[in-house]
Amino acid sequence: MSKPFKRILLTGAAGGLGKILRDRIKPWADVVRLSDIGDMGEAREGEEIVRCDLSDKPAVLKLLEGVDAVLHFGGISTESNFEAIMAANIQGTYNLYEGAHKAGTRRIIFASSNHAIGFHKVTEVLDADSPTRPDSMYGISKVFGEQLARYYFDRTGIETVCLRIGSSFPEPKNPRMMRTWLSYDDLVEALRCSLMAPRVGHAILYGQSNNEAVWWDNSKAAFIGFKPKDSSEQFKHLFPDTGVYPDKDDAATTYQGGGFVNDGPQYI
Amino acid sequence: MSKPFKRILLTGAAGGLGKILRDRIKPWADVVRLSDIGDMGEAREGEEIVRCDLSDKPAVLKLLEGVDAVLHFGGISTESNFEAIMAANIQGTYNLYEGAHKAGTRRIIFASSNHAIGFHKVTEVLDADSPTRPDSMYGISKVFGEQLARYYFDRTGIETVCLRIGSSFPEPKNPRMMRTWLSYDDLVEALRCSLMAPRVGHAILYGQSNNEAVWWDNSKAAFIGFKPKDSSEQFKHLFPDTGVYPDKDDAATTYQGGGFVNDGPQYI
Amino acid sequence: MSKPFKRILLTGAAGGLGKILRDRIKPWADVVRLSDIGDMGEAREGEEIVRCDLSDKPAVLKLLEGVDAVLHFGGISTESNFEAIMAANIQGTYNLYEGAHKAGTRRIIFASSNHAIGFHKVTEVLDADSPTRPDSMYGISKVFGEQLARYYFDRTGIETVCLRIGSSFPEPKNPRMMRTWLSYDDLVEALRCSLMAPRVGHAILYGQSNNEAVWWDNSKAAFIGFKPKDSSEQFKHLFPDTGVYPDKDDAATTYQGGGFVNDGPQYI
Amino acid sequence: MSKPFKRILLTGAAGGLGKILRDRIKPWADVVRLSDIGDMGEAREGEEIVRCDLSDKPAVLKLLEGVDAVLHFGGISTESNFEAIMAANIQGTYNLYEGAHKAGTRRIIFASSNHAIGFHKVTEVLDADSPTRPDSMYGISKVFGEQLARYYFDRTGIETVCLRIGSSFPEPKNPRMMRTWLSYDDLVEALRCSLMAPRVGHAILYGQSNNEAVWWDNSKAAFIGFKPKDSSEQFKHLFPDTGVYPDKDDAATTYQGGGFVNDGPQYI
Amino acid sequence: MSKPFKRILLTGAAGGLGKILRDRIKPWADVVRLSDIGDMGEAREGEEIVRCDLSDKPAVLKLLEGVDAVLHFGGISTESNFEAIMAANIQGTYNLYEGAHKAGTRRIIFASSNHAIGFHKVTEVLDADSPTRPDSMYGISKVFGEQLARYYFDRTGIETVCLRIGSSFPEPKNPRMMRTWLSYDDLVEALRCSLMAPRVGHAILYGQSNNEAVWWDNSKAAFIGFKPKDSSEQFKHLFPDTGVYPDKDDAATTYQGGGFVNDGPQYI
Amino acid sequence: MSKPFKRILLTGAAGGLGKILRDRIKPWADVVRLSDIGDMGEAREGEEIVRCDLSDKPAVLKLLEGVDAVLHFGGISTESNFEAIMAANIQGTYNLYEGAHKAGTRRIIFASSNHAIGFHKVTEVLDADSPTRPDSMYGISKVFGEQLARYYFDRTGIETVCLRIGSSFPEPKNPRMMRTWLSYDDLVEALRCSLMAPRVGHAILYGQSNNEAVWWDNSKAAFIGFKPKDSSEQFKHLFPDTGVYPDKDDAATTYQGGGFVNDGPQYI
């Protein structure tokens, strides 16, 4: 049986999530084109390897040729100095969309981040219409990407799902991640739904598993059909209940962005 | 044990859904009065058959006599020319409410339709307060019925649940119906909840099963207690994932109304 | 200097407001086509007189030929029995839009009414997004017209401003009209702005002068640019302050529709 | 293993819910301090008994000493005359917060009530932002408590979860409670989540089980993580479906507060 | 010519605003009944003097006899210790409403305060639906009064306008009052509109003049018709522009309540 | 008399609006520091001239030293290729905020643009909370600047008013500008209010005169106190009423951004 797509591009294929996705997305395309600034090893069956710096515009334009859909996980995925983020995430994402536009690519799943809204308090519940409040240069670059996607949709019709990923790891590493955890299976399911839905326009989807306590409400993205199946409750024993409350003025537990709100411009 | 109602009227009893409901609603009333413009066969036990054209006011006034509650499935249930729709759905529904008012009927479940909101995009999630955007003369007649019901509630206290039915068939017939499907069991349950809730006022309830991807959010009708149990996921194999996206300007996949948005006034 | 439009159609030209408008709108079009079911006298310079029953579809289709824009004031303008309202306001408005569609007319100003929202309380302030709550068969027919206009815009691009007229008389006739009064000058200005704005899409505009106490907020129609210049304050002496409050259960002073809320289906 | 808290104070320990909670909350604290105006029997292991009238300020200030967190179930829990309610619920709750402020207590779970919003209709679905509409002097005192908590949070940082309890009994006693029922297990779970969440700020949480038909939507409190596990459906047989609708003007079935809306100031 | 009301009661007649109002409201009633805990001097023509402690229930019940409408300016009008505020503002306002209910009084204008919402930031613009965030015990007592009024309207139909007075003085005393200033003329006009509007239900009206910069939006109270005529701009010279910004953490300039937010429970 | 500020920095001083502002802002500061990449002529009394490329980080850090407040009009002010915009507007604005942070500057007025929201339709009325929909690379860079400002406020407390300037010219140049026009006097007043308000936090203010028809509603910025005094009505004769409607699919008259929506990535 033929696969849904002829060619999907995965950027950031050598990154933490990129490695996880590399095998999981194979059923979706005859060819998976993998891209990263770092080493990705040998191409396996059904793979194309294209080493590429996203800030290199001609290279990125070429990278998009023949691509039906993109999973854009490339760029810098944590706080860094502004110039590095500008090159990789701002110039890089511009290059990607411009390449997609020239190549006729129809849909992009953009790995955005909860750090686009990290300066909201942990006692708020956000949805797709909540204003962005980035908590870092990294977060600002993610808002830039979401807005660039908004523009390309309004102007050219390229559809994007902006997946605001919480914390996608094998298991939660701290109490905050009990709320923000996104299991790998649920990440893959979010991507599958985002790629396969007939139309998505320009959508915001929060990437979180079916955890008990959460900060994000996906009801405005119900047309995508993402229903997470895992829950961080299985890891509850790792963080037993405690009556010790964080200090009233502790920013990292006050804001959704956690430690990011403390790593501002002055730290590099 | 006695049944909840003495007499329920089902209009449109010879129609597609009417036939399904004919047996399913028996446990709710000592007598089920069936009405249609077409042939309904012989009356069975606990049934009364009243053949009736809804646009015939005196006949409809008589039809309502002795009726406790109505399931109003009668009229034209697809796009047609305006004059036919006006007679059956506009004059007809007016006759029905006027009859209910005169007969002292307390509650009506009105078979409204997703075509009352069909010109919203498939990338929107609607709730009971979303503005109506009909996609057809048929859809306009359903908005008319909902507004007429609004008036009769404000003026006389007759309660109505406007059930905006998605696609109620044995199984989804196309990818759109994976989102809009309402199983027969869930249809019956929606009617049961709507009839049995102590008060419903003038309510809007979307008629959809517990499908994965949906366009409609029933949280503002939580007081009715309708919790669908089926899901279109069981039919997923009929419409396998495909990376072929609909054309950017294809109206039938852009708007919730599907093909209806293409069947406007000029087509007859 | 040439006038903006070649031909404007005014329906209801023999009605109360029609007579007022007949002379006031002349500067806007080379030809003003006047239509009514009643006698309109002789055609004056720059006028065409077409006597026409709006419920007569062929006649209405013909009426629209060569028309650039419509001021639709025709039909029944007060509560009546449903059948009369259905013929004049429902069939009639359908005929008008169908005629406009066939004739290529680009814009219609629809004389809607506050009775489309008359079952809201006088202690509410409504805007363009407030749900409709008609207070009469007449009000229901106005909601029908607004929704028909919504459909024709979504489907064909014909633009409509639905002008929900308050009380347009030489002066307020009762205390309620101190709130709902729309001077003739302001009515004309509302029509002028609605006709001349480059784009209006499908818009809801409340027709009220700059009265002190009001129930309607036009801020969502600010793109039309209607700024009323008159105020009912000049007639304040007609209704001096009084400490006599209406009875708690008096519907006519509880709801915005005033006396209309008491003139329901049973009254004819 | 040590318990989360050193000392939790439960006020109202001799009341209906207080008795239920007395044993259920033991796993949360080394010491449970119990307080009531009435007799609480002997202190058991891990308990401290402090008989105390909440309107006695010095006594309450002392009561709070050494307390980490409070479950405030004390005061009058039904309609009464205003003076009694003012002493127990207004002066009493003020004393409690002032004591908590002086003692450095960090969090209070305040047993608020659905009667803080009882004059909303049963055809509305409320969330944490819906305006309060108290249905009784009792309900007014609960709004007072919620606002006092709001002030203490804004001013001093004491966190409060206002738990608007529906009907917490072994089983529903009437059809209304099919909607408002909160099982004891779910009550305990709501308290546990409210106490253990890292931050709650000033939060409103509705106390209801996972019943089919409900009036309250907790999605804005998703950060607390309360997911009820019981449902009133298990008691459905107690209140079989009936086609008998309540009278149009019957206040007790029109408003969420039920019978409370009939027990106003004049009744004592 | 007869005056609108037979008898209006003004409580707090010896207070700052009470003295101003004493003469200004005479045209509205044949008899103005004045009440205060303090000395009000001799009764002048058209006046009745009733010295009365609002916390004395029998006295207050008697005070309301024969009263058509109330301007409730009595009680404590600044921060104080809780017990004093409870007696004057909580017990006192309860007594007033209970008296009004027994006497058949139809409308009350309640002198509420901006301190009911003082913990909102000065960079927010509030309207009638904004949640209350009191900044003091005084502010909490005003929220109590508003909610009590809400209850009496829902239960008995007594109408109340809650006038959230900003700063009503001859002229602004500090830069904050440039925003919150309410001239005496505008205060009188707000009261007049609130008394004379045919229906007001339970309304929230902000008491501010037509100042340039403001924090409060009265558009949801447009049905009352209050249009302030004065502006603090005439006093601009008193507070010339300065580039000195308040300290980032200065509460008194951060929150709308100004200095009140610093005068919490610990200050007495 | 001393001026409010010691030193204000105006970037973009050689640009169209910069030249206008150069003299108009003198009364606000002892020293006006002027900066531009282009020639600014000689420094006049009370001026400092610093020629500077905003993309040169060390130069910009130095530029901010000793600056109390900034009017940030520098960078590219129309659509251009992305790389040029990234250097001037993205890197440049980052440099400016980083410089302000290091220098202890307390407030920035950021010349944002209506092109940050240009892909909204001309039949919508936007306010400060409307989602951004940039119409160009230029517009995206303005959204970036607004979000950067949001971050710096949340993180460091630097306050920003984002002034979304409409069309600031001596007079409107086309019919669109009748809606978007901002007179020079009103521009100066908007800046004055934004600088002198005690607190502004992170605010969005639309820069438009008091024109009759408008697309933007500043009511959520009422705390700033900007009340425009001019109106484009004085230029009405330049664009007489015409009955010629733009083509249904003409983007430049459909969207608020006007011609910008046609000048996308492909045009350079």
JSON list of N, CA, C and O in Angstrom, two decimals, chain C residues 156-177:
[
{"chain": "C", "resi": 156, "resn": "THR", "atom": "N", "xyz": [-22.49, 35.00, -2.64]},
{"chain": "C", "resi": 156, "resn": "THR", "atom": "CA", "xyz": [-22.37, 35.73, -3.91]},
{"chain": "C", "resi": 156, "resn": "THR", "atom": "C", "xyz": [-21.60, 37.04, -3.79]},
{"chain": "C", "resi": 156, "resn": "THR", "atom": "O", "xyz": [-21.27, 37.63, -4.80]},
{"chain": "C", "resi": 157, "resn": "GLY", "atom": "N", "xyz": [-21.37, 37.50, -2.58]},
{"chain": "C", "resi": 157, "resn": "GLY", "atom": "CA", "xyz": [-20.62, 38.75, -2.43]},
{"chain": "C", "resi": 157, "resn": "GLY", "atom": "C", "xyz": [-21.48, 40.01, -2.41]},
{"chain": "C", "resi": 157, "resn": "GLY", "atom": "O", "xyz": [-20.94, 41.11, -2.27]},
{"chain": "C", "resi": 158, "resn": "ILE", "atom": "N", "xyz": [-22.79, 39.89, -2.53]},
{"chain": "C", "resi": 158, "resn": "ILE", "atom": "CA", "xyz": [-23.65, 41.08, -2.37]},
{"chain": "C", "resi": 158, "resn": "ILE", "atom": "C", "xyz": [-23.49, 41.59, -0.94]},
{"chain": "C", "resi": 158, "resn": "ILE", "atom": "O", "xyz": [-23.67, 40.83, 0.01]},
{"chain": "C", "resi": 159, "resn": "GLU", "atom": "N", "xyz": [-23.16, 42.87, -0.80]},
{"chain": "C", "resi": 159, "resn": "GLU", "atom": "CA", "xyz": [-22.96, 43.44, 0.52]},
{"chain": "C", "resi": 159, "resn": "GLU", "atom": "C", "xyz": [-24.27, 44.02, 1.07]},
{"chain": "C", "resi": 159, "resn": "GLU", "atom": "O", "xyz": [-25.06, 44.58, 0.31]},
{"chain": "C", "resi": 160, "resn": "THR", "atom": "N", "xyz": [-24.46, 43.88, 2.37]},
{"chain": "C", "resi": 160, "resn": "THR", "atom": "CA", "xyz": [-25.65, 44.44, 3.01]},
{"chain": "C", "resi": 160, "resn": "THR", "atom": "C", "xyz": [-25.29, 45.13, 4.32]},
{"chain": "C", "resi": 160, "resn": "THR", "atom": "O", "xyz": [-24.51, 44.59, 5.11]},
{"chain": "C", "resi": 161, "resn": "VAL", "atom": "N", "xyz": [-25.84, 46.30, 4.51]},
{"chain": "C", "resi": 161, "resn": "VAL", "atom": "CA", "xyz": [-25.88, 46.87, 5.86]},
{"chain": "C", "resi": 161, "resn": "VAL", "atom": "C", "xyz": [-27.30, 46.67, 6.37]},
{"chain": "C", "resi": 161, "resn": "VAL", "atom": "O", "xyz": [-28.27, 47.14, 5.76]},
{"chain": "C", "resi": 162, "resn": "CYS", "atom": "N", "xyz": [-27.41, 45.93, 7.48]},
{"chain": "C", "resi": 162, "resn": "CYS", "atom": "CA", "xyz": [-28.70, 45.74, 8.13]},
{"chain": "C", "resi": 162, "resn": "CYS", "atom": "C", "xyz": [-28.86, 46.89, 9.13]},
{"chain": "C", "resi": 162, "resn": "CYS", "atom": "O", "xyz": [-28.20, 46.88, 10.18]},
{"chain": "C", "resi": 163, "resn": "LEU", "atom": "N", "xyz": [-29.68, 47.83, 8.80]},
{"chain": "C", "resi": 163, "resn": "LEU", "atom": "CA", "xyz": [-29.88, 49.00, 9.68]},
{"chain": "C", "resi": 163, "resn": "LEU", "atom": "C", "xyz": [-31.05, 48.71, 10.62]},
{"chain": "C", "resi": 163, "resn": "LEU", "atom": "O", "xyz": [-32.21, 48.72, 10.20]},
{"chain": "C", "resi": 164, "resn": "ARG", "atom": "N", "xyz": [-30.72, 48.44, 11.87]},
{"chain": "C", "resi": 164, "resn": "ARG", "atom": "CA", "xyz": [-31.78, 48.14, 12.85]},
{"chain": "C", "resi": 164, "resn": "ARG", "atom": "C", "xyz": [-32.34, 49.46, 13.38]},
{"chain": "C", "resi": 164, "resn": "ARG", "atom": "O", "xyz": [-31.87, 50.00, 14.38]},
{"chain": "C", "resi": 165, "resn": "ILE", "atom": "N", "xyz": [-33.34, 49.91, 12.70]},
{"chain": "C", "resi": 165, "resn": "ILE", "atom": "CA", "xyz": [-33.92, 51.22, 12.99]},
{"chain": "C", "resi": 165, "resn": "ILE", "atom": "C", "xyz": [-34.63, 51.20, 14.34]},
{"chain": "C", "resi": 165, "resn": "ILE", "atom": "O", "xyz": [-35.39, 50.27, 14.66]},
{"chain": "C", "resi": 166, "resn": "GLY", "atom": "N", "xyz": [-34.36, 52.24, 15.13]},
{"chain": "C", "resi": 166, "resn": "GLY", "atom": "CA", "xyz": [-35.06, 52.39, 16.40]},
{"chain": "C", "resi": 166, "resn": "GLY", "atom": "C", "xyz": [-36.46, 52.95, 16.15]},
{"chain": "C", "resi": 166, "resn": "GLY", "atom": "O", "xyz": [-37.36, 52.22, 15.74]},
{"chain": "C", "resi": 167, "resn": "SER", "atom": "N", "xyz": [-36.62, 54.25, 16.40]},
{"chain": "C", "resi": 167, "resn": "SER", "atom": "CA", "xyz": [-37.92, 54.90, 16.19]},
{"chain": "C", "resi": 167, "resn": "SER", "atom": "C", "xyz": [-37.67, 56.18, 15.40]},
{"chain": "C", "resi": 167, "resn": "SER", "atom": "O", "xyz": [-37.23, 57.17, 15.95]},
{"chain": "C", "resi": 168, "resn": "SER", "atom": "N", "xyz": [-37.99, 56.13, 14.11]},
{"chain": "C", "resi": 168, "resn": "SER", "atom": "CA", "xyz": [-37.70, 57.27, 13.26]},
{"chain": "C", "resi": 168, "resn": "SER", "atom": "C", "xyz": [-38.97, 58.06, 12.97]},
{"chain": "C", "resi": 168, "resn": "SER", "atom": "O", "xyz": [-39.78, 57.67, 12.13]},
{"chain": "C", "resi": 169, "resn": "PHE", "atom": "N", "xyz": [-39.12, 59.13, 13.73]},
{"chain": "C", "resi": 169, "resn": "PHE", "atom": "CA", "xyz": [-40.29, 60.01, 13.64]},
{"chain": "C", "resi": 169, "resn": "PHE", "atom": "C", "xyz": [-39.79, 61.44, 13.82]},
{"chain": "C", "resi": 169, "resn": "PHE", "atom": "O", "xyz": [-38.65, 61.66, 14.24]},
{"chain": "C", "resi": 170, "resn": "PRO", "atom": "N", "xyz": [-40.67, 62.40, 13.54]},
{"chain": "C", "resi": 170, "resn": "PRO", "atom": "CA", "xyz": [-40.23, 63.80, 13.76]},
{"chain": "C", "resi": 170, "resn": "PRO", "atom": "C", "xyz": [-39.78, 64.04, 15.19]},
{"chain": "C", "resi": 170, "resn": "PRO", "atom": "O", "xyz": [-38.82, 64.79, 15.42]},
{"chain": "C", "resi": 171, "resn": "GLU", "atom": "N", "xyz": [-40.45, 63.42, 16.14]},
{"chain": "C", "resi": 171, "resn": "GLU", "atom": "CA", "xyz": [-40.01, 63.55, 17.52]},
{"chain": "C", "resi": 171, "resn": "GLU", "atom": "C", "xyz": [-40.46, 62.33, 18.30]},
{"chain": "C", "resi": 171, "resn": "GLU", "atom": "O", "xyz": [-41.38, 61.61, 17.88]},
{"chain": "C", "resi": 172, "resn": "PRO", "atom": "N", "xyz": [-39.83, 62.07, 19.44]},
{"chain": "C", "resi": 172, "resn": "PRO", "atom": "CA", "xyz": [-40.21, 60.90, 20.25]},
{"chain": "C", "resi": 172, "resn": "PRO", "atom": "C", "xyz": [-41.67, 61.02, 20.70]},
{"chain": "C", "resi": 172, "resn": "PRO", "atom": "O", "xyz": [-42.12, 62.11, 21.08]},
{"chain": "C", "resi": 173, "resn": "LYS", "atom": "N", "xyz": [-42.37, 59.91, 20.70]},
{"chain": "C", "resi": 173, "resn": "LYS", "atom": "CA", "xyz": [-43.78, 59.91, 21.07]},
{"chain": "C", "resi": 173, "resn": "LYS", "atom": "C", "xyz": [-44.03, 59.43, 22.49]},
{"chain": "C", "resi": 173, "resn": "LYS", "atom": "O", "xyz": [-45.16, 59.47, 22.97]},
{"chain": "C", "resi": 174, "resn": "ASN", "atom": "N", "xyz": [-43.01, 58.86, 23.10]},
{"chain": "C", "resi": 174, "resn": "ASN", "atom": "CA", "xyz": [-43.17, 58.35, 24.47]},
{"chain": "C", "resi": 174, "resn": "ASN", "atom": "C", "xyz": [-41.78, 58.23, 25.08]},
{"chain": "C", "resi": 174, "resn": "ASN", "atom": "O", "xyz": [-40.77, 58.38, 24.38]},
{"chain": "C", "resi": 175, "resn": "PRO", "atom": "N", "xyz": [-41.70, 57.96, 26.37]},
{"chain": "C", "resi": 175, "resn": "PRO", "atom": "CA", "xyz": [-40.38, 57.91, 27.02]},
{"chain": "C", "resi": 175, "resn": "PRO", "atom": "C", "xyz": [-39.45, 56.88, 26.40]},
{"chain": "C", "resi": 175, "resn": "PRO", "atom": "O", "xyz": [-38.25, 57.12, 26.30]},
{"chain": "C", "resi": 176, "resn": "ARG", "atom": "N", "xyz": [-39.98, 55.75, 25.98]},
{"chain": "C", "resi": 176, "resn": "ARG", "atom": "CA", "xyz": [-39.13, 54.75, 25.34]},
{"chain": "C", "resi": 176, "resn": "ARG", "atom": "C", "xyz": [-38.39, 55.34, 24.15]},
{"chain": "C", "resi": 176, "resn": "ARG", "atom": "O", "xyz": [-37.21, 55.09, 23.93]},
{"chain": "C", "resi": 177, "resn": "MET", "atom": "N", "xyz": [-39.06, 56.14, 23.36]},
{"chain": "C", "resi": 177, "resn": "MET", "atom": "CA", "xyz": [-38.45, 56.70, 22.15]},
{"chain": "C", "resi": 177, "resn": "MET", "atom": "C", "xyz": [-37.38, 57.76, 22.46]},
{"chain": "C", "resi": 177, "resn": "MET", "atom": "O", "xyz": [-36.61, 58.11, 21.58]}
]
